[in-house]
């Protein structure tokens, strides 16, 4: 059984499509990991700033009491 040129081209196109699909899945996974890391960094920054402002407000309130 000999393969025709159209069949060979279709097989190569399918192989390229599978490779692109796996690459896209890998990019999605890496992108999701970096997004999660960025969100965690922003959450930590917001939490630390809120804690700092809260501590400063408490300190000023206790200093003004007689």
PDB file of N, CA, C and O in Angstrom:
ATOM      1  N   UNK A   1       0.841  -1.172   0.000  1.00  0.00           N
ATOM      2  CA  UNK A   1       0.000   0.000   0.000  1.00  0.00           C
ATOM      3  C   UNK A   1       0.891   1.242   0.000  1.00  0.00           C
ATOM      4  O   UNK A   1       1.657   1.457   0.916  1.00  0.00           O
ATOM      5  N   UNK A   2       0.773   2.014  -1.019  1.00  0.00           N
ATOM      6  CA  UNK A   2       1.542   3.254  -1.128  1.00  0.00           C
ATOM      7  C   UNK A   2       0.691   4.428  -0.683  1.00  0.00           C
ATOM      8  O   UNK A   2      -0.499   4.505  -0.992  1.00  0.00           O
ATOM      9  N   UNK A   3       1.322   5.315   0.052  1.00  0.00           N
ATOM     10  CA  UNK A   3       0.621   6.521   0.480  1.00  0.00           C
ATOM     11  C   UNK A   3       0.629   7.542  -0.647  1.00  0.00           C
ATOM     12  O   UNK A   3       1.627   7.706  -1.358  1.00  0.00           O
ATOM     13  N   UNK A   4      -0.453   8.231  -0.786  1.00  0.00           N
ATOM     14  CA  UNK A   4      -0.529   9.282  -1.785  1.00  0.00           C
ATOM     15  C   UNK A   4       0.004  10.581  -1.189  1.00  0.00           C
ATOM     16  O   UNK A   4       0.089  10.741   0.035  1.00  0.00           O
ATOM     17  N   UNK A   5       0.324  11.510  -2.037  1.00  0.00           N
ATOM     18  CA  UNK A   5       0.873  12.790  -1.595  1.00  0.00           C
ATOM     19  C   UNK A   5      -0.106  13.535  -0.694  1.00  0.00           C
ATOM     20  O   UNK A   5       0.291  14.126   0.317  1.00  0.00           O
ATOM     21  N   UNK A   6      -1.354  13.471  -1.006  1.00  0.00           N
ATOM     22  CA  UNK A   6      -2.369  14.149  -0.186  1.00  0.00           C
ATOM     23  C   UNK A   6      -2.413  13.553   1.217  1.00  0.00           C
ATOM     24  O   UNK A   6      -2.552  14.284   2.215  1.00  0.00           O
ATOM     25  N   UNK A   7      -2.264  12.248   1.314  1.00  0.00           N
ATOM     26  CA  UNK A   7      -2.286  11.595   2.626  1.00  0.00           C
ATOM     27  C   UNK A   7      -1.063  11.990   3.447  1.00  0.00           C
ATOM     28  O   UNK A   7      -1.164  12.206   4.660  1.00  0.00           O
ATOM     29  N   UNK A   8       0.079  12.085   2.799  1.00  0.00           N
ATOM     30  CA  UNK A   8       1.302  12.489   3.517  1.00  0.00           C
ATOM     31  C   UNK A   8       1.172  13.924   4.008  1.00  0.00           C
ATOM     32  O   UNK A   8       1.512  14.240   5.153  1.00  0.00           O
ATOM     33  N   UNK A   9       0.655  14.807   3.154  1.00  0.00           N
ATOM     34  CA  UNK A   9       0.473  16.203   3.559  1.00  0.00           C
ATOM     35  C   UNK A   9      -0.532  16.297   4.702  1.00  0.00           C
ATOM     36  O   UNK A   9      -0.332  17.055   5.664  1.00  0.00           O
ATOM     37  N   UNK A  10      -1.607  15.510   4.641  1.00  0.00           N
ATOM     38  CA  UNK A  10      -2.603  15.517   5.718  1.00  0.00           C
ATOM     39  C   UNK A  10      -1.997  15.012   7.018  1.00  0.00           C
ATOM     40  O   UNK A  10      -2.274  15.561   8.099  1.00  0.00           O
ATOM     41  N   UNK A  11      -1.158  13.985   6.945  1.00  0.00           N
ATOM     42  CA  UNK A  11      -0.507  13.458   8.146  1.00  0.00           C
ATOM     43  C   UNK A  11       0.442  14.500   8.744  1.00  0.00           C
ATOM     44  O   UNK A  11       0.488  14.684   9.972  1.00  0.00           O
ATOM     45  N   UNK A  12       1.196  15.202   7.916  1.00  0.00           N
ATOM     46  CA  UNK A  12       2.097  16.245   8.412  1.00  0.00           C
ATOM     47  C   UNK A  12       1.301  17.408   9.022  1.00  0.00           C
ATOM     48  O   UNK A  12       1.696  17.939  10.063  1.00  0.00           O
ATOM     49  N   UNK A  13       0.203  17.767   8.380  1.00  0.00           N
ATOM     50  CA  UNK A  13      -0.639  18.838   8.930  1.00  0.00           C
ATOM     51  C   UNK A  13      -1.216  18.427  10.281  1.00  0.00           C
ATOM     52  O   UNK A  13      -1.287  19.238  11.217  1.00  0.00           O
ATOM     53  N   UNK A  14      -1.617  17.179  10.407  1.00  0.00           N
ATOM     54  CA  UNK A  14      -2.150  16.689  11.685  1.00  0.00           C
ATOM     55  C   UNK A  14      -1.069  16.712  12.763  1.00  0.00           C
ATOM     56  O   UNK A  14      -1.324  17.083  13.914  1.00  0.00           O
ATOM     57  N   UNK A  15       0.148  16.319  12.386  1.00  0.00           N
ATOM     58  CA  UNK A  15       1.253  16.331  13.349  1.00  0.00           C
ATOM     59  C   UNK A  15       1.541  17.755  13.813  1.00  0.00           C
ATOM     60  O   UNK A  15       1.740  18.000  15.015  1.00  0.00           O
ATOM     61  N   UNK A  16       1.549  18.691  12.891  1.00  0.00           N
ATOM     62  CA  UNK A  16       1.782  20.092  13.261  1.00  0.00           C
ATOM     63  C   UNK A  16       0.648  20.600  14.150  1.00  0.00           C
ATOM     64  O   UNK A  16       0.888  21.306  15.137  1.00  0.00           O
ATOM     65  N   UNK A  17      -0.574  20.225  13.847  1.00  0.00           N
ATOM     66  CA  UNK A  17      -1.709  20.645  14.672  1.00  0.00           C
ATOM     67  C   UNK A  17      -1.591  20.093  16.090  1.00  0.00           C
ATOM     68  O   UNK A  17      -1.857  20.811  17.068  1.00  0.00           O
ATOM     69  N   UNK A  18      -1.186  18.832  16.220  1.00  0.00           N
ATOM     70  CA  UNK A  18      -1.006  18.257  17.555  1.00  0.00           C
ATOM     71  C   UNK A  18       0.115  18.967  18.306  1.00  0.00           C
ATOM     72  O   UNK A  18      -0.011  19.257  19.507  1.00  0.00           O
ATOM     73  N   UNK A  19       1.212  19.265  17.631  1.00  0.00           N
ATOM     74  CA  UNK A  19       2.314  19.969  18.291  1.00  0.00           C
ATOM     75  C   UNK A  19       1.863  21.356  18.753  1.00  0.00           C
ATOM     76  O   UNK A  19       2.180  21.772  19.875  1.00  0.00           O
ATOM     77  N   UNK A  20       1.149  22.055  17.903  1.00  0.00           N
ATOM     78  CA  UNK A  20       0.658  23.379  18.298  1.00  0.00           C
ATOM     79  C   UNK A  20      -0.314  23.295  19.466  1.00  0.00           C
ATOM     80  O   UNK A  20      -0.300  24.143  20.361  1.00  0.00           O
ATOM     81  N   UNK A  21      -1.138  22.275  19.475  1.00  0.00           N
ATOM     82  CA  UNK A  21      -2.079  22.100  20.585  1.00  0.00           C
ATOM     83  C   UNK A  21      -1.343  21.846  21.897  1.00  0.00           C
ATOM     84  O   UNK A  21      -1.689  22.423  22.938  1.00  0.00           O
ATOM     85  N   UNK A  22      -0.305  21.000  21.864  1.00  0.00           N
ATOM     86  CA  UNK A  22       0.453  20.732  23.086  1.00  0.00           C
ATOM     87  C   UNK A  22       1.230  21.962  23.535  1.00  0.00           C
ATOM     88  O   UNK A  22       1.344  22.237  24.735  1.00  0.00           O
ATOM     89  N   UNK A  23       1.758  22.730  22.586  1.00  0.00           N
ATOM     90  CA  UNK A  23       2.476  23.956  22.946  1.00  0.00           C
ATOM     91  C   UNK A  23       1.520  24.966  23.568  1.00  0.00           C
ATOM     92  O   UNK A  23       1.857  25.626  24.553  1.00  0.00           O
ATOM     93  N   UNK A  24       0.329  25.093  23.012  1.00  0.00           N
ATOM     94  CA  UNK A  24      -0.655  26.029  23.556  1.00  0.00           C
ATOM     95  C   UNK A  24      -1.069  25.611  24.962  1.00  0.00           C
ATOM     96  O   UNK A  24      -1.248  26.455  25.847  1.00  0.00           O
ATOM     97  N   UNK A  25      -1.224  24.317  25.184  1.00  0.00           N
ATOM     98  CA  UNK A  25      -1.580  23.832  26.518  1.00  0.00           C
ATOM     99  C   UNK A  25      -0.460  24.144  27.507  1.00  0.00           C
ATOM    100  O   UNK A  25      -0.720  24.543  28.647  1.00  0.00           O
ATOM    101  N   UNK A  26       0.782  23.985  27.079  1.00  0.00           N
ATOM    102  CA  UNK A  26       1.922  24.305  27.947  1.00  0.00           C
ATOM    103  C   UNK A  26       1.985  25.789  28.255  1.00  0.00           C
ATOM    104  O   UNK A  26       2.233  26.197  29.391  1.00  0.00           O
ATOM    105  N   UNK A  27       1.745  26.614  27.246  1.00  0.00           N
ATOM    106  CA  UNK A  27       1.744  28.063  27.451  1.00  0.00           C
ATOM    107  C   UNK A  27       0.622  28.448  28.412  1.00  0.00           C
ATOM    108  O   UNK A  27       0.807  29.300  29.279  1.00  0.00           O
ATOM    109  N   UNK A  28      -0.522  27.822  28.275  1.00  0.00           N
ATOM    110  CA  UNK A  28      -1.644  28.111  29.165  1.00  0.00           C
ATOM    111  C   UNK A  28      -1.281  27.771  30.608  1.00  0.00           C
ATOM    112  O   UNK A  28      -1.568  28.545  31.521  1.00  0.00           O
ATOM    113  N   UNK A  29      -0.623  26.639  30.803  1.00  0.00           N
ATOM    114  CA  UNK A  29      -0.241  26.230  32.148  1.00  0.00           C
ATOM    115  C   UNK A  29       0.766  27.207  32.747  1.00  0.00           C
ATOM    116  O   UNK A  29       0.602  27.659  33.885  1.00  0.00           O
ATOM    117  N   UNK A  30       1.792  27.563  31.976  1.00  0.00           N
ATOM    118  CA  UNK A  30       2.810  28.490  32.468  1.00  0.00           C
ATOM    119  C   UNK A  30       2.195  29.871  32.718  1.00  0.00           C
ATOM    120  O   UNK A  30       2.478  30.515  33.727  1.00  0.00           O
ATOM    121  N   UNK A  31       1.336  30.307  31.823  1.00  0.00           N
ATOM    122  CA  UNK A  31       0.677  31.601  31.984  1.00  0.00           C
ATOM    123  C   UNK A  31      -0.183  31.614  33.245  1.00  0.00           C
ATOM    124  O   UNK A  31      -0.197  32.602  33.987  1.00  0.00           O
ATOM    125  N   UNK A  32      -0.889  30.533  33.492  1.00  0.00           N
ATOM    126  CA  UNK A  32      -1.723  30.441  34.690  1.00  0.00           C
ATOM    127  C   UNK A  32      -0.871  30.487  35.955  1.00  0.00           C
ATOM    128  O   UNK A  32      -1.238  31.150  36.937  1.00  0.00           O
ATOM    129  N   UNK A  33       0.276  29.812  35.938  1.00  0.00           N
ATOM    130  CA  UNK A  33       1.158  29.831  37.111  1.00  0.00           C
ATOM    131  C   UNK A  33       1.684  31.238  37.383  1.00  0.00           C
ATOM    132  O   UNK A  33       1.706  31.691  38.532  1.00  0.00           O
ATOM    133  N   UNK A  34       2.109  31.945  36.327  1.00  0.00           N
ATOM    134  CA  UNK A  34       2.600  33.304  36.516  1.00  0.00           C
ATOM    135  C   UNK A  34       1.482  34.247  36.957  1.00  0.00           C
ATOM    136  O   UNK A  34       1.712  35.156  37.757  1.00  0.00           O
ATOM    137  N   UNK A  35       0.270  34.045  36.441  1.00  0.00           N
ATOM    138  CA  UNK A  35      -0.859  34.861  36.863  1.00  0.00           C
ATOM    139  C   UNK A  35      -1.128  34.652  38.354  1.00  0.00           C
ATOM    140  O   UNK A  35      -1.355  35.608  39.098  1.00  0.00           O
ATOM    141  N   UNK A  36      -1.086  33.406  38.798  1.00  0.00           N
ATOM    142  CA  UNK A  36      -1.315  33.112  40.214  1.00  0.00           C
ATOM    143  C   UNK A  36      -0.219  33.735  41.081  1.00  0.00           C
ATOM    144  O   UNK A  36      -0.497  34.289  42.156  1.00  0.00           O
ATOM    145  N   UNK A  37       1.022  33.673  40.616  1.00  0.00           N
ATOM    146  CA  UNK A  37       2.124  34.286  41.370  1.00  0.00           C
ATOM    147  C   UNK A  37       1.948  35.803  41.448  1.00  0.00           C
ATOM    148  O   UNK A  37       2.188  36.409  42.498  1.00  0.00           O
ATOM    149  N   UNK A  38       1.539  36.417  40.361  1.00  0.00           N
ATOM    150  CA  UNK A  38       1.297  37.861  40.357  1.00  0.00           C
ATOM    151  C   UNK A  38       0.158  38.258  41.273  1.00  0.00           C
ATOM    152  O   UNK A  38       0.248  39.246  42.007  1.00  0.00           O
ATOM    153  N   UNK A  39      -0.919  37.485  41.251  1.00  0.00           N
ATOM    154  CA  UNK A  39      -2.041  37.770  42.144  1.00  0.00           C
ATOM    155  C   UNK A  39      -1.641  37.612  43.610  1.00  0.00           C
ATOM    156  O   UNK A  39      -2.058  38.402  44.462  1.00  0.00           O
ATOM    157  N   UNK A  40      -0.828  36.604  43.896  1.00  0.00           N
ATOM    158  CA  UNK A  40      -0.362  36.413  45.269  1.00  0.00           C
ATOM    159  C   UNK A  40       0.511  37.584  45.710  1.00  0.00           C
ATOM    160  O   UNK A  40       0.409  38.054  46.857  1.00  0.00           O
ATOM    161  N   UNK A  41       1.362  38.081  44.813  1.00  0.00           N
ATOM    162  CA  UNK A  41       2.214  39.223  45.152  1.00  0.00           C
ATOM    163  C   UNK A  41       1.379  40.477  45.414  1.00  0.00           C
ATOM    164  O   UNK A  41       1.645  41.217  46.366  1.00  0.00           O
ATOM    165  N   UNK A  42       0.374  40.722  44.587  1.00  0.00           N
ATOM    166  CA  UNK A  42      -0.490  41.888  44.785  1.00  0.00           C
ATOM    167  C   UNK A  42      -1.285  41.746  46.082  1.00  0.00           C
ATOM    168  O   UNK A  42      -1.444  42.721  46.832  1.00  0.00           O
ATOM    169  N   UNK A  43      -1.767  40.552  46.374  1.00  0.00           N
ATOM    170  CA  UNK A  43      -2.517  40.332  47.618  1.00  0.00           C
ATOM    171  C   UNK A  43      -1.624  40.567  48.828  1.00  0.00           C
ATOM    172  O   UNK A  43      -2.035  41.211  49.801  1.00  0.00           O
ATOM    173  N   UNK A  44      -0.376  40.072  48.785  1.00  0.00           N
ATOM    174  CA  UNK A  44       0.543  40.273  49.897  1.00  0.00           C
ATOM    175  C   UNK A  44       0.854  41.757  50.068  1.00  0.00           C
ATOM    176  O   UNK A  44       0.897  42.264  51.190  1.00  0.00           O
ATOM    177  N   UNK A  45       1.063  42.475  48.955  1.00  0.00           N
ATOM    178  CA  UNK A  45       1.355  43.900  49.018  1.00  0.00           C
ATOM    179  C   UNK A  45       0.187  44.666  49.645  1.00  0.00           C
ATOM    180  O   UNK A  45       0.388  45.497  50.537  1.00  0.00           O
ATOM    181  N   UNK A  46      -1.028  44.376  49.212  1.00  0.00           N
ATOM    182  CA  UNK A  46      -2.205  45.050  49.764  1.00  0.00           C
ATOM    183  C   UNK A  46      -2.354  44.731  51.248  1.00  0.00           C
ATOM    184  O   UNK A  46      -2.629  45.632  52.063  1.00  0.00           O
ATOM    185  N   UNK A  47      -2.165  43.482  51.624  1.00  0.00           N
ATOM    186  CA  UNK A  47      -2.292  43.083  53.025  1.00  0.00           C
ATOM    187  C   UNK A  47      -1.259  43.795  53.890  1.00  0.00           C
ATOM    188  O   UNK A  47      -1.574  44.301  54.967  1.00  0.00           O
ATOM    189  N   UNK A  48      -0.015  43.874  53.421  1.00  0.00           N
ATOM    190  CA  UNK A  48       1.029  44.513  54.221  1.00  0.00           C
ATOM    191  C   UNK A  48       0.793  46.017  54.333  1.00  0.00           C
ATOM    192  O   UNK A  48       1.037  46.611  55.383  1.00  0.00           O
ATOM    193  N   UNK A  49       0.298  46.649  53.245  1.00  0.00           N
ATOM    194  CA  UNK A  49       0.004  48.082  53.321  1.00  0.00           C
ATOM    195  C   UNK A  49      -1.154  48.360  54.265  1.00  0.00           C
ATOM    196  O   UNK A  49      -1.108  49.312  55.056  1.00  0.00           O
ATOM    197  N   UNK A  50      -2.186  47.547  54.216  1.00  0.00           N
ATOM    198  CA  UNK A  50      -3.320  47.728  55.129  1.00  0.00           C
ATOM    199  C   UNK A  50      -2.871  47.537  56.573  1.00  0.00           C
ATOM    200  O   UNK A  50      -3.247  48.297  57.464  1.00  0.00           O
ATOM    201  N   UNK A  51      -2.050  46.538  56.809  1.00  0.00           N
ATOM    202  CA  UNK A  51      -1.550  46.291  58.163  1.00  0.00           C
ATOM    203  C   UNK A  51      -0.694  47.459  58.651  1.00  0.00           C
ATOM    204  O   UNK A  51      -0.795  47.871  59.807  1.00  0.00           O
ATOM    205  N   UNK A  52       0.135  48.030  57.756  1.00  0.00           N
ATOM    206  CA  UNK A  52       0.986  49.157  58.122  1.00  0.00           C
ATOM    207  C   UNK A  52       0.147  50.388  58.453  1.00  0.00           C
ATOM    208  O   UNK A  52       0.399  51.072  59.448  1.00  0.00           O
ATOM    209  N   UNK A  53      -0.856  50.667  57.642  1.00  0.00           N
ATOM    210  CA  UNK A  53      -1.726  51.821  57.909  1.00  0.00           C
ATOM    211  C   UNK A  53      -2.498  51.609  59.206  1.00  0.00           C
ATOM    212  O   UNK A  53      -2.632  52.536  60.016  1.00  0.00           O
ATOM    213  N   UNK A  54      -2.965  50.394  59.431  1.00  0.00           N
ATOM    214  CA  UNK A  54      -3.708  50.096  60.669  1.00  0.00           C
ATOM    215  C   UNK A  54      -2.809  50.286  61.888  1.00  0.00           C
ATOM    216  O   UNK A  54      -3.237  50.855  62.897  1.00  0.00           O
ATOM    217  N   UNK A  55      -1.570  49.834  61.807  1.00  0.00           N
ATOM    218  CA  UNK A  55      -0.647  49.967  62.938  1.00  0.00           C
ATOM    219  C   UNK A  55      -0.317  51.437  63.182  1.00  0.00           C
ATOM    220  O   UNK A  55      -0.239  51.880  64.333  1.00  0.00           O
ATOM    221  N   UNK A  56      -0.150  52.212  62.125  1.00  0.00           N
ATOM    222  CA  UNK A  56       0.165  53.637  62.278  1.00  0.00           C
ATOM    223  C   UNK A  56      -1.015  54.392  62.898  1.00  0.00           C
ATOM    224  O   UNK A  56      -0.828  55.246  63.753  1.00  0.00           O
ATOM    225  N   UNK A  57      -2.223  54.041  62.479  1.00  0.00           N
ATOM    226  CA  UNK A  57      -3.421  54.677  63.027  1.00  0.00           C
ATOM    227  C   UNK A  57      -3.576  54.357  64.514  1.00  0.00           C
ATOM    228  O   UNK A  57      -3.900  55.230  65.317  1.00  0.00           O
ATOM    229  N   UNK A  58      -3.318  53.114  64.880  1.00  0.00           N
ATOM    230  CA  UNK A  58      -3.402  52.707  66.291  1.00  0.00           C
ATOM    231  C   UNK A  58      -2.361  53.444  67.126  1.00  0.00           C
ATOM    232  O   UNK A  58      -2.615  53.854  68.251  1.00  0.00           O
ATOM    233  N   UNK A  59      -1.165  53.597  66.572  1.00  0.00           N
ATOM    234  CA  UNK A  59      -0.080  54.258  67.286  1.00  0.00           C
ATOM    235  C   UNK A  59      -0.421  55.745  67.523  1.00  0.00           C
ATOM    236  O   UNK A  59      -0.208  56.260  68.606  1.00  0.00           O
ATOM    237  N   UNK A  60      -0.967  56.409  66.499  1.00  0.00           N
ATOM    238  CA  UNK A  60      -1.350  57.804  66.664  1.00  0.00           C
ATOM    239  C   UNK A  60      -2.490  57.954  67.671  1.00  0.00           C
ATOM    240  O   UNK A  60      -2.503  58.887  68.471  1.00  0.00           O
ATOM    241  N   UNK A  61      -3.438  57.035  67.633  1.00  0.00           N
ATOM    242  CA  UNK A  61      -4.571  57.103  68.555  1.00  0.00           C
ATOM    243  C   UNK A  61      -4.120  56.910  69.994  1.00  0.00           C
ATOM    244  O   UNK A  61      -4.606  57.583  70.904  1.00  0.00           O
ATOM    245  N   UNK A  62      -3.184  56.035  70.227  1.00  0.00           N
ATOM    246  CA  UNK A  62      -2.705  55.797  71.592  1.00  0.00           C
ATOM    247  C   UNK A  62      -1.807  56.929  72.065  1.00  0.00           C
ATOM    248  O   UNK A  62      -1.734  57.203  73.252  1.00  0.00           O
ATOM    249  N   UNK A  63      -1.146  57.643  71.148  1.00  0.00           N
ATOM    250  CA  UNK A  63      -0.273  58.745  71.551  1.00  0.00           C
ATOM    251  C   UNK A  63      -1.073  59.978  71.919  1.00  0.00           C
ATOM    252  O   UNK A  63      -0.621  60.793  72.732  1.00  0.00           O
ATOM    253  N   UNK A  64      -2.258  60.150  71.393  1.00  0.00           N
ATOM    254  CA  UNK A  64      -3.051  61.346  71.698  1.00  0.00           C
ATOM    255  C   UNK A  64      -3.895  61.183  72.956  1.00  0.00           C
ATOM    256  O   UNK A  64      -4.432  62.165  73.465  1.00  0.00           O
ATOM    257  N   UNK A  65      -3.992  59.978  73.485  1.00  0.00           N
ATOM    258  CA  UNK A  65      -4.760  59.781  74.715  1.00  0.00           C
ATOM    259  C   UNK A  65      -3.984  60.281  75.908  1.00  0.00           C
ATOM    260  O   UNK A  65      -2.782  60.126  76.002  1.00  0.00           O
ATOM    261  N   UNK A  66      -4.679  60.902  76.873  1.00  0.00           N
ATOM    262  CA  UNK A  66      -3.980  61.422  78.075  1.00  0.00           C
ATOM    263  C   UNK A  66      -3.549  60.339  79.032  1.00  0.00           C
ATOM    264  O   UNK A  66      -3.956  59.292  79.157  1.00  0.00           O
TER     265      UNK A  66
END
